[in-house]
Amino acid sequence: MFLGFIMKPLKPYLTLILFVAALGLWAALIFLALPALAPYHAQALGYGGLALVLTLHSSLTHEAVHGNICKPRWLNDALMRVNIGLFYPYDRYNTTHRQHHICEALGHPHDDPESFYYAKADWEKSPRPLQAMARFQSTMAGRLALGWLLGLGRLYAGDAGAIWRGDRVLARQWALHVLFTLPIFVVLWAAPALSLGSYMAFAVLPSLMLLSVRSYIEHRVDDEAMGRSVIVESNTFWRLLFLNNNFHAIHHEHPSLPWLDIPNHYKTHKLDWHQKAQGYVFSGYGAVLARYGLHLPRWFQPPVYESHNDQPQP
């Protein structure tokens, strides 16, 4: 009770405190832990910690898009432009994720920027090796091993083409990303026991794989809109790492609900949410891996979404 009394006035600032703590832990791992872990095999602990911090920072970036880091909004956004994950511009993600939330046809490759599906015409024109690769990345093992790479490839190729054709908004977003990321490169250059290559290979890339654990199962195509977003109950580790975005159906229905309030909301309305999700509920990510580690879900056989009203091909 006393802890609750102390925490109540701090609650509006807890996400900001977590953000500061994540950056502090990131710096401590780079400048204190990695130099102290002299044997190379021991440094795996430091890089593992960095991968977890980068994953948490990505989850905080998602909270920032919904305005949940701090007020005012300009400060909320400015803080997240310094992207220790390097790969993805915050302003670009801000745009695409907002589009994702207002998209009525979740998963549609032309309307939903976070879709992993292919339009039927694009699928039929794709060479067989690309189709095989797409099927593989529709399993959970494939998404972790390959999906994040294909996603980044499509993003970079598409944005580069749009900027070449004169898209000034995209050019500004990427210019801001480069500007705000320069301090990160300075920090990495100054780190005594770290190289940019090792940071990318042993921290950034594993964090992208960890994020794929969450994003893999988030959406399916279903007749009912509410049945398209998942609920993964999971455990405290994953809930904290993903800031309760594992309760994805709740997040899509109430996108402004802070991550701290989602578990109590789920606990209070659990049966209602199970009904709304049309059975798209898992006890944890281990259950997802056991079911779809190397097995294609029915809605990814093949990963084709024909039109706004059609289901993926059976």
XYZ file of C-alpha atoms in Angstrom:
314
model
C 0.000 0.000 0.000
C 2.834 2.391 0.875
C 4.559 1.608 -2.436
C 1.341 2.344 -4.276
C 1.028 5.654 -2.452
C 4.574 6.585 -3.506
C 4.173 5.401 -7.115
C 0.844 7.071 -7.838
C 2.192 10.625 -8.311
C 5.128 9.213 -10.329
C 2.936 7.205 -12.708
C 2.651 9.926 -15.404
C 6.464 10.079 -15.508
C 7.292 6.360 -15.325
C 7.628 5.924 -19.088
C 10.006 8.889 -19.279
C 11.952 7.470 -16.317
C 12.152 4.113 -18.108
C 13.402 5.882 -21.244
C 16.172 7.647 -19.296
C 17.039 4.386 -17.514
C 17.276 2.533 -20.853
C 19.706 5.118 -22.242
C 21.710 5.019 -19.010
C 21.923 1.242 -19.131
C 22.925 1.411 -22.815
C 25.806 3.764 -21.976
C 26.826 1.677 -18.951
C 26.979 -1.500 -21.031
C 29.106 0.207 -23.687
C 31.557 2.048 -21.459
C 31.644 -0.114 -18.312
C 30.403 -3.649 -18.906
C 32.009 -4.463 -22.269
C 35.499 -3.225 -21.276
C 35.242 -5.181 -18.016
C 34.196 -8.378 -19.808
C 37.627 -8.949 -21.307
C 37.303 -12.537 -22.605
C 35.385 -12.565 -25.874
C 32.976 -15.239 -24.714
C 32.126 -13.135 -21.650
C 31.350 -10.140 -23.856
C 28.359 -12.065 -25.160
C 26.643 -11.091 -21.908
C 27.236 -7.421 -22.652
C 26.018 -7.698 -26.224
C 22.997 -9.662 -25.066
C 22.193 -6.853 -22.648
C 22.578 -4.303 -25.437
C 20.200 -6.259 -27.678
C 17.575 -6.256 -24.919
C 18.037 -2.522 -24.296
C 17.694 -1.772 -28.010
C 14.506 -3.847 -28.130
C 13.097 -1.982 -25.140
C 14.070 1.321 -26.751
C 12.125 0.299 -29.866
C 9.095 -0.416 -27.676
C 9.528 3.038 -26.129
C 9.654 4.478 -29.649
C 6.252 2.922 -30.259
C 4.956 4.568 -27.084
C 6.374 7.893 -28.290
C 4.396 7.654 -31.542
C 1.285 7.537 -29.372
C 2.525 10.488 -27.304
C 3.198 8.485 -24.145
C 6.799 9.440 -23.339
C 6.318 13.039 -22.212
C 4.615 16.324 -22.948
C 4.800 18.529 -24.984
C 4.627 16.549 -28.200
C 7.648 18.245 -29.800
C 9.846 17.113 -26.907
C 8.327 13.614 -26.982
C 9.309 13.327 -30.661
C 12.710 15.013 -30.339
C 13.836 12.571 -27.640
C 13.122 9.574 -29.854
C 14.914 10.913 -32.929
C 18.191 9.946 -31.260
C 17.769 6.336 -32.339
C 20.268 3.960 -30.743
C 18.847 1.201 -32.978
C 20.198 3.107 -36.010
C 18.175 1.498 -38.799
C 14.789 3.227 -38.791
C 14.010 6.983 -38.801
C 11.623 7.926 -36.004
C 9.653 10.353 -38.185
C 9.258 7.680 -40.868
C 7.943 5.216 -38.295
C 5.668 7.913 -36.879
C 4.080 8.290 -40.313
C 3.767 4.604 -41.189
C 2.486 3.511 -37.779
C -0.234 6.147 -37.800
C -1.254 4.910 -41.251
C -1.296 1.371 -39.890
C -3.727 2.360 -37.137
C -6.212 4.073 -39.452
C -6.052 1.312 -42.066
C -9.418 -0.462 -42.279
C -8.010 -3.421 -44.197
C -5.265 -4.476 -41.790
C -2.655 -6.496 -43.621
C -3.461 -5.176 -47.092
C -0.103 -4.733 -48.865
C -1.162 -1.507 -50.599
C -2.919 0.119 -47.632
C -1.141 -1.156 -44.532
C 2.548 -0.112 -44.365
C 3.188 -2.816 -41.768
C 1.808 -5.638 -43.925
C 3.735 -8.838 -44.628
C 1.351 -9.908 -47.387
C 1.732 -9.656 -51.163
C -0.836 -8.425 -53.654
C -2.000 -11.232 -55.938
C -0.598 -9.568 -59.077
C 2.787 -9.032 -57.423
C 2.837 -12.616 -56.172
C 2.107 -14.089 -59.584
C 4.929 -12.049 -61.150
C 7.424 -13.042 -58.458
C 10.036 -15.693 -59.336
C 9.746 -19.013 -57.545
C 12.827 -18.437 -55.326
C 11.249 -15.215 -54.030
C 7.960 -17.025 -53.395
C 9.822 -19.746 -51.488
C 11.585 -17.065 -49.443
C 8.261 -15.360 -48.735
C 6.732 -18.638 -47.575
C 9.693 -19.314 -45.299
C 9.476 -15.874 -43.691
C 5.790 -16.582 -43.060
C 6.850 -19.126 -40.426
C 8.052 -17.772 -37.104
C 11.554 -19.182 -37.622
C 11.684 -17.544 -41.046
C 10.449 -14.216 -39.733
C 13.140 -14.152 -37.049
C 15.877 -15.215 -39.464
C 14.838 -13.326 -42.568
C 11.671 -11.261 -42.236
C 13.272 -8.199 -40.655
C 15.907 -8.132 -43.429
C 13.322 -8.308 -46.218
C 11.284 -5.602 -44.492
C 14.254 -3.271 -44.255
C 15.174 -4.005 -47.868
C 11.694 -3.062 -49.084
C 11.726 0.076 -46.927
C 15.107 1.295 -48.146
C 14.435 0.500 -51.798
C 11.004 2.134 -51.719
C 12.180 5.243 -49.874
C 15.254 5.655 -52.053
C 13.068 5.517 -55.161
C 10.560 7.995 -53.735
C 13.295 10.426 -52.708
C 14.877 10.134 -56.168
C 11.498 11.042 -57.664
C 11.349 14.158 -55.494
C 9.517 13.197 -52.278
C 10.613 16.049 -50.000
C 8.809 14.728 -46.915
C 10.728 11.452 -47.016
C 13.975 13.280 -47.744
C 13.438 15.455 -44.673
C 12.647 12.438 -42.491
C 15.842 10.678 -43.518
C 17.907 13.866 -43.196
C 16.667 14.308 -39.626
C 17.503 10.674 -38.923
C 21.071 11.121 -40.145
C 21.478 14.360 -38.172
C 20.176 12.938 -34.888
C 22.009 9.629 -35.316
C 25.447 11.246 -35.712
C 25.896 11.532 -31.898
C 25.320 7.765 -31.632
C 28.139 7.103 -34.079
C 30.384 9.436 -32.063
C 29.595 7.488 -28.888
C 30.263 4.159 -30.595
C 33.544 5.482 -32.014
C 34.615 6.617 -28.526
C 33.705 3.305 -26.858
C 36.930 1.534 -25.747
C 35.849 -2.068 -26.366
C 33.314 -1.763 -29.161
C 33.350 -1.408 -32.932
C 30.503 -0.350 -35.176
C 30.580 -3.747 -36.870
C 30.266 -5.674 -33.599
C 27.516 -3.324 -32.395
C 25.536 -3.958 -35.579
C 26.146 -7.702 -35.667
C 25.772 -8.597 -31.990
C 23.360 -5.953 -30.663
C 21.318 -4.282 -33.411
C 20.549 -7.368 -35.487
C 19.556 -9.537 -32.495
C 17.245 -6.727 -31.360
C 15.543 -6.792 -34.765
C 15.054 -10.531 -34.350
C 13.564 -10.027 -30.888
C 11.158 -7.441 -32.272
C 10.113 -10.000 -34.877
C 8.899 -12.241 -32.051
C 6.223 -9.645 -31.335
C 5.401 -8.458 -34.835
C 5.174 -11.954 -36.349
C 1.849 -12.817 -34.770
C 0.326 -9.344 -34.319
C -2.149 -9.452 -37.222
C -3.980 -11.916 -39.391
C -6.727 -11.416 -41.952
C -10.149 -12.227 -40.556
C -13.793 -11.581 -41.482
C -14.225 -9.515 -38.323
C -12.012 -6.453 -37.862
C -11.576 -7.174 -34.147
C -10.400 -10.702 -34.956
C -7.362 -9.395 -36.847
C -5.278 -8.373 -33.815
C -3.766 -10.847 -31.390
C -3.678 -11.229 -27.629
C -0.547 -12.956 -26.295
C -0.770 -13.241 -22.525
C 2.909 -14.120 -22.067
C 5.049 -13.511 -18.980
C 6.582 -10.517 -17.214
C 9.809 -10.577 -19.249
C 8.100 -10.252 -22.635
C 5.468 -7.877 -21.323
C 8.114 -5.465 -20.088
C 10.292 -5.872 -23.174
C 7.330 -5.100 -25.458
C 5.651 -2.690 -23.005
C 2.457 -4.753 -23.036
C 2.079 -4.502 -26.808
C 1.590 -8.270 -26.676
C -2.028 -7.349 -25.813
C -2.207 -6.046 -29.355
C -5.966 -6.202 -29.790
C -6.391 -3.870 -26.817
C -3.777 -1.499 -28.212
C -5.571 -1.270 -31.569
C -8.934 -0.685 -29.959
C -7.529 1.854 -27.465
C -4.289 3.221 -29.001
C -4.043 6.089 -26.523
C -4.239 3.768 -23.495
C -0.793 3.914 -21.782
C 1.076 0.619 -21.627
C 1.002 0.673 -17.815
C -2.812 0.505 -17.802
C -3.243 -2.284 -20.351
C -2.766 -5.342 -18.038
C -5.418 -4.189 -15.543
C -7.774 -3.408 -18.398
C -7.227 -6.903 -19.808
C -7.647 -8.544 -16.422
C -10.941 -6.729 -15.850
C -12.368 -7.476 -19.321
C -10.584 -10.729 -20.161
C -13.588 -12.713 -21.399
C -14.791 -9.804 -23.521
C -11.408 -9.513 -25.191
C -11.230 -13.225 -25.915
C -14.589 -12.966 -27.666
C -13.567 -9.850 -29.595
C -10.329 -11.482 -30.733
C -12.344 -14.383 -32.223
C -10.056 -16.914 -30.539
C -6.863 -15.244 -31.769
C -5.308 -15.676 -28.324
C -2.065 -17.357 -27.213
C -0.809 -18.152 -23.730
C 2.717 -16.981 -24.614
C 5.309 -16.655 -27.354
C 6.513 -20.183 -26.607
C 3.087 -21.419 -27.662
C 3.368 -19.381 -30.875
C 6.803 -20.867 -31.604
C 5.606 -24.401 -30.921
C 2.698 -23.955 -33.309
C 4.224 -21.881 -36.084
C 7.981 -22.243 -35.715
C 8.256 -24.176 -38.988
C 4.585 -24.439 -39.886
C 2.703 -21.918 -42.010
C -0.448 -20.459 -40.448
C -3.467 -20.982 -42.671
C -3.646 -17.229 -43.365
C -0.105 -17.291 -44.814
C -0.607 -20.115 -47.357
C 0.654 -18.391 -49.523
C 1.030 -14.867 -48.103
C -1.377 -13.316 -50.639
C -4.010 -10.709 -49.872
C -6.061 -10.216 -53.031
C -8.183 -7.156 -52.263
C -9.755 -5.120 -49.473
C -12.519 -7.670 -49.017
C -10.744 -10.916 -49.814
C -8.959 -13.330 -47.551
C -5.476 -14.757 -48.294
C -5.543 -17.663 -50.687
C -6.277 -21.023 -48.987
